[in-house]
Amino acid sequence: MGSAGRALLGWPVLRQVLERDARGLGATARSARTESLAPRTRDSDEVVRSVCPYCAVGCGQLVHVRDGRITDIEGDPDSPVSQGCLCPKGAATYQLVTGSYRVHNVLYRRPHGTEWEVIPLERAMDMVAERVMRTRAETWEELNDDGKPLRRTLGFAHLGGATLDNEENYLIKKLFTALGAIQIENQARI
Ligand code: SF4
């Protein structure tokens, strides 16, 4: 067969007709290259059930692990919520874990500073705690104008993100309510 004939046989529509593959999902879609490919989930040591961290829908996920590292995150067909589906955001969860742009250090920019500084997590936690307690002390409202108890602060609020899971949200709500904050929200509800 000449090069023109080979080129013609490479034409997808003709291959679909010759292969009796009207939808182009069978033999037509295969090549020597695709035959040599295998899903990266095939050699998983472990598959862990989880929930997508991005929004309140709570789609089920299967987290594939090999040699102690996450190799893929896919929809869980057994989830009654999502039945194996993930939206584009949820389907990209793997990159949340492995993305090269993920920041692994605490970054701090001083007031009026123009550069980010890497600081230890312990120092950052101390700085946050000191600011929260100072603000709470400075803005505490014990009684209203009628002498009725308020015992609250409007000095700080908490806005959670959709990557917080149920347990983290529960603890955050407990903590901030105990501190006297009344402005406690989550991005997934907004
Ligand atoms: S972000 Fe998408 S995949 Fe994740 S829970 Fe929400 S709808 Fe489901």
CSV table of C-alpha atoms and ligand atoms in Angstrom, one decimal:
chain,number,residue,atom,x,y,z
A,1,MET,CA,0.0,0.0,0.0
A,2,GLY,CA,1.3,3.4,-0.9
A,3,SER,CA,1.8,6.3,1.5
A,4,ALA,CA,-1.5,7.8,0.2
A,5,GLY,CA,-3.4,4.6,1.0
A,6,ARG,CA,-1.8,4.5,4.5
A,7,ALA,CA,-2.7,8.1,5.0
A,8,LEU,CA,-6.3,7.4,3.9
A,9,LEU,CA,-6.6,4.5,6.3
A,10,GLY,CA,-5.4,6.8,9.1
A,11,TRP,CA,-8.5,8.9,8.5
A,12,PRO,CA,-10.7,8.4,11.6
A,13,VAL,CA,-14.0,8.2,9.8
A,14,LEU,CA,-12.8,5.6,7.4
A,15,ARG,CA,-11.3,3.6,10.3
A,16,GLN,CA,-14.6,3.8,12.1
A,17,VAL,CA,-16.4,2.4,9.1
A,18,LEU,CA,-13.9,-0.4,8.4
A,19,GLU,CA,-13.7,-1.4,12.1
A,20,ARG,CA,-17.5,-1.2,12.4
A,21,ASP,CA,-17.0,1.2,15.3
A,22,ALA,CA,-19.6,3.8,14.6
A,23,ARG,CA,-19.1,5.7,17.9
A,24,GLY,CA,-15.3,5.7,17.7
A,25,LEU,CA,-15.0,4.2,21.2
A,26,GLY,CA,-13.6,0.8,20.2
A,27,ALA,CA,-10.8,-0.3,18.1
A,28,THR,CA,-10.7,3.0,16.2
A,29,ALA,CA,-9.7,4.8,19.4
A,30,ARG,CA,-6.8,2.4,20.1
A,31,SER,CA,-3.2,2.5,18.9
A,32,ALA,CA,0.0,0.7,19.7
A,33,ARG,CA,0.7,3.6,22.1
A,34,THR,CA,-2.6,3.4,23.9
A,35,GLU,CA,-2.3,-0.4,24.2
A,36,SER,CA,0.9,0.0,26.1
A,37,LEU,CA,-0.7,2.4,28.6
A,38,ALA,CA,-2.1,1.5,32.0
A,39,PRO,CA,-3.9,3.6,34.6
A,40,ARG,CA,-1.6,4.8,37.4
A,41,THR,CA,-4.2,3.4,39.9
A,42,ARG,CA,-3.5,-0.1,38.7
A,43,ASP,CA,-0.5,-0.7,41.1
A,44,SER,CA,-2.0,1.1,44.1
A,45,ASP,CA,-1.0,-0.4,47.5
A,46,GLU,CA,-4.0,1.1,49.2
A,47,VAL,CA,-7.2,2.9,48.3
A,48,VAL,CA,-8.5,5.2,51.0
A,49,ARG,CA,-12.1,6.6,51.1
A,50,SER,CA,-12.3,10.3,51.6
A,51,VAL,CA,-14.5,13.3,50.9
A,52,CYS,CA,-13.7,16.2,48.5
A,53,PRO,CA,-12.5,19.1,50.6
A,54,TYR,CA,-13.6,21.9,48.3
A,55,CYS,CA,-17.3,22.5,48.8
A,56,ALA,CA,-20.4,21.6,50.9
A,57,VAL,CA,-21.6,19.0,48.4
A,58,GLY,CA,-19.2,16.5,49.9
A,59,CYS,CA,-18.5,14.2,46.9
A,60,GLY,CA,-16.9,10.9,47.7
A,61,GLN,CA,-13.3,10.3,46.7
A,62,LEU,CA,-10.9,7.4,46.4
A,63,VAL,CA,-7.4,8.3,47.3
A,64,HIS,CA,-4.8,5.9,45.7
A,65,VAL,CA,-1.6,5.4,47.5
A,66,ARG,CA,1.7,3.7,46.5
A,67,ASP,CA,4.8,3.5,48.5
A,68,GLY,CA,3.3,5.9,51.1
A,69,ARG,CA,2.6,8.6,48.5
A,70,ILE,CA,-0.7,9.7,46.9
A,71,THR,CA,-0.7,8.7,43.2
A,72,ASP,CA,-4.3,9.7,42.2
A,73,ILE,CA,-7.6,10.9,43.6
A,74,GLU,CA,-10.8,9.8,41.8
A,75,GLY,CA,-14.5,9.9,42.3
A,76,ASP,CA,-16.0,7.1,44.5
A,77,PRO,CA,-18.7,5.1,42.6
A,78,ASP,CA,-20.1,4.0,46.0
A,79,SER,CA,-20.8,7.5,47.2
A,80,PRO,CA,-24.5,8.1,47.5
A,81,VAL,CA,-23.8,11.8,47.1
A,82,SER,CA,-21.8,11.8,43.9
A,83,GLN,CA,-21.9,8.2,42.5
A,84,GLY,CA,-18.3,8.4,41.2
A,85,CYS,CA,-18.5,11.9,39.8
A,86,LEU,CA,-16.3,14.9,40.6
A,87,CYS,CA,-16.6,18.4,39.2
A,88,PRO,CA,-13.4,19.9,37.6
A,89,LYS,CA,-12.4,21.3,41.0
A,90,GLY,CA,-12.8,18.0,42.8
A,91,ALA,CA,-11.1,16.2,39.9
A,92,ALA,CA,-8.1,18.4,40.5
A,93,THR,CA,-7.7,17.5,44.2
A,94,TYR,CA,-4.6,15.5,43.4
A,95,GLN,CA,-2.9,18.8,42.6
A,96,LEU,CA,-3.9,20.2,45.9
A,97,VAL,CA,-1.6,17.7,47.4
A,98,THR,CA,1.1,17.4,44.9
A,99,GLY,CA,1.1,20.8,43.0
A,100,SER,CA,4.5,22.4,42.5
A,101,TYR,CA,3.0,25.8,43.6
A,102,ARG,CA,1.9,24.4,46.9
A,103,VAL,CA,3.5,26.5,49.7
A,104,HIS,CA,5.1,24.3,52.4
A,105,ASN,CA,6.4,27.1,54.7
A,106,VAL,CA,4.7,29.8,56.7
A,107,LEU,CA,5.2,33.1,55.0
A,108,TYR,CA,5.0,36.4,56.9
A,109,ARG,CA,5.0,40.0,55.5
A,110,ARG,CA,5.7,42.6,58.1
A,111,PRO,CA,3.5,45.8,58.3
A,112,HIS,CA,4.7,48.0,55.4
A,113,GLY,CA,7.0,45.2,54.3
A,114,THR,CA,7.4,44.4,50.6
A,115,GLU,CA,8.9,40.9,50.9
A,116,TRP,CA,7.6,37.6,52.3
A,117,GLU,CA,9.7,36.1,55.1
A,118,VAL,CA,9.8,32.4,55.9
A,119,ILE,CA,9.1,31.9,59.6
A,120,PRO,CA,8.8,28.8,61.8
A,121,LEU,CA,5.3,27.5,62.3
A,122,GLU,CA,5.6,27.7,66.1
A,123,ARG,CA,6.4,31.4,65.9
A,124,ALA,CA,3.5,32.0,63.6
A,125,MET,CA,1.1,30.2,65.9
A,126,ASP,CA,2.4,32.3,68.9
A,127,MET,CA,1.9,35.5,66.8
A,128,VAL,CA,-1.7,34.5,65.9
A,129,ALA,CA,-2.5,33.6,69.5
A,130,GLU,CA,-1.0,36.8,70.9
A,131,ARG,CA,-3.0,38.9,68.4
A,132,VAL,CA,-6.3,37.1,69.1
A,133,MET,CA,-5.9,37.4,72.9
A,134,ARG,CA,-4.9,41.1,72.7
A,135,THR,CA,-7.8,41.9,70.3
A,136,ARG,CA,-10.2,40.0,72.5
A,137,ALA,CA,-9.1,41.9,75.6
A,138,GLU,CA,-9.3,45.3,73.9
A,139,THR,CA,-12.7,44.7,72.3
A,140,TRP,CA,-14.5,42.6,74.9
A,141,GLU,CA,-18.2,43.6,75.6
A,142,GLU,CA,-19.4,42.3,78.9
A,143,LEU,CA,-22.8,44.1,79.1
A,144,ASN,CA,-25.0,46.0,76.8
A,145,ASP,CA,-26.4,49.6,77.5
A,146,ASP,CA,-29.2,48.1,79.6
A,147,GLY,CA,-26.8,46.1,81.7
A,148,LYS,CA,-27.8,42.8,80.1
A,149,PRO,CA,-24.9,40.3,79.6
A,150,LEU,CA,-23.3,40.2,76.1
A,151,ARG,CA,-20.0,38.5,76.8
A,152,ARG,CA,-18.8,38.8,73.3
A,153,THR,CA,-16.3,40.4,71.0
A,154,LEU,CA,-16.8,41.9,67.6
A,155,GLY,CA,-13.0,42.4,67.3
A,156,PHE,CA,-12.4,39.4,65.2
A,157,ALA,CA,-14.3,36.9,63.0
A,158,HIS,CA,-13.6,33.6,61.4
A,159,LEU,CA,-14.1,32.8,57.8
A,160,GLY,CA,-13.4,29.1,57.0
A,161,GLY,CA,-12.4,27.7,53.6
A,162,ALA,CA,-13.9,24.8,51.8
A,163,THR,CA,-10.8,22.8,52.3
A,164,LEU,CA,-11.6,22.5,56.0
A,165,ASP,CA,-13.3,19.2,56.8
A,166,ASN,CA,-16.2,18.6,59.1
A,167,GLU,CA,-14.1,17.9,62.1
A,168,GLU,CA,-11.9,21.0,61.6
A,169,ASN,CA,-15.0,23.1,61.2
A,170,TYR,CA,-16.5,21.7,64.4
A,171,LEU,CA,-13.4,22.5,66.4
A,172,ILE,CA,-13.1,26.0,64.9
A,173,LYS,CA,-16.7,26.8,65.7
A,174,LYS,CA,-16.2,25.5,69.3
A,175,LEU,CA,-12.9,27.5,69.7
A,176,PHE,CA,-14.2,30.8,68.3
A,177,THR,CA,-17.6,30.6,70.2
A,178,ALA,CA,-15.6,29.9,73.4
A,179,LEU,CA,-13.5,33.0,72.6
A,180,GLY,CA,-16.7,35.1,72.4
A,181,ALA,CA,-16.7,35.6,68.6
A,182,ILE,CA,-20.1,35.7,67.0
A,183,GLN,CA,-19.1,36.2,63.4
A,184,ILE,CA,-18.2,32.7,62.3
A,185,GLU,CA,-18.8,31.7,58.7
A,186,ASN,CA,-17.5,29.3,56.0
A,187,GLN,CA,-16.9,30.0,52.4
A,188,ALA,CA,-18.8,26.9,51.4
A,189,ARG,CA,-22.0,28.5,52.7
A,190,ILE,CA,-21.6,31.9,51.2
B,1,SF4,S1,-15.9,20.9,44.7
B,1,SF4,FE1,-16.9,19.6,43.1
B,1,SF4,S2,-16.2,17.5,43.5
B,1,SF4,FE2,-15.8,18.7,45.4
B,1,SF4,S3,-17.5,18.4,46.7
B,1,SF4,FE3,-17.9,20.2,45.5
B,1,SF4,S4,-19.1,19.5,43.7
B,1,SF4,FE4,-18.1,17.7,44.6
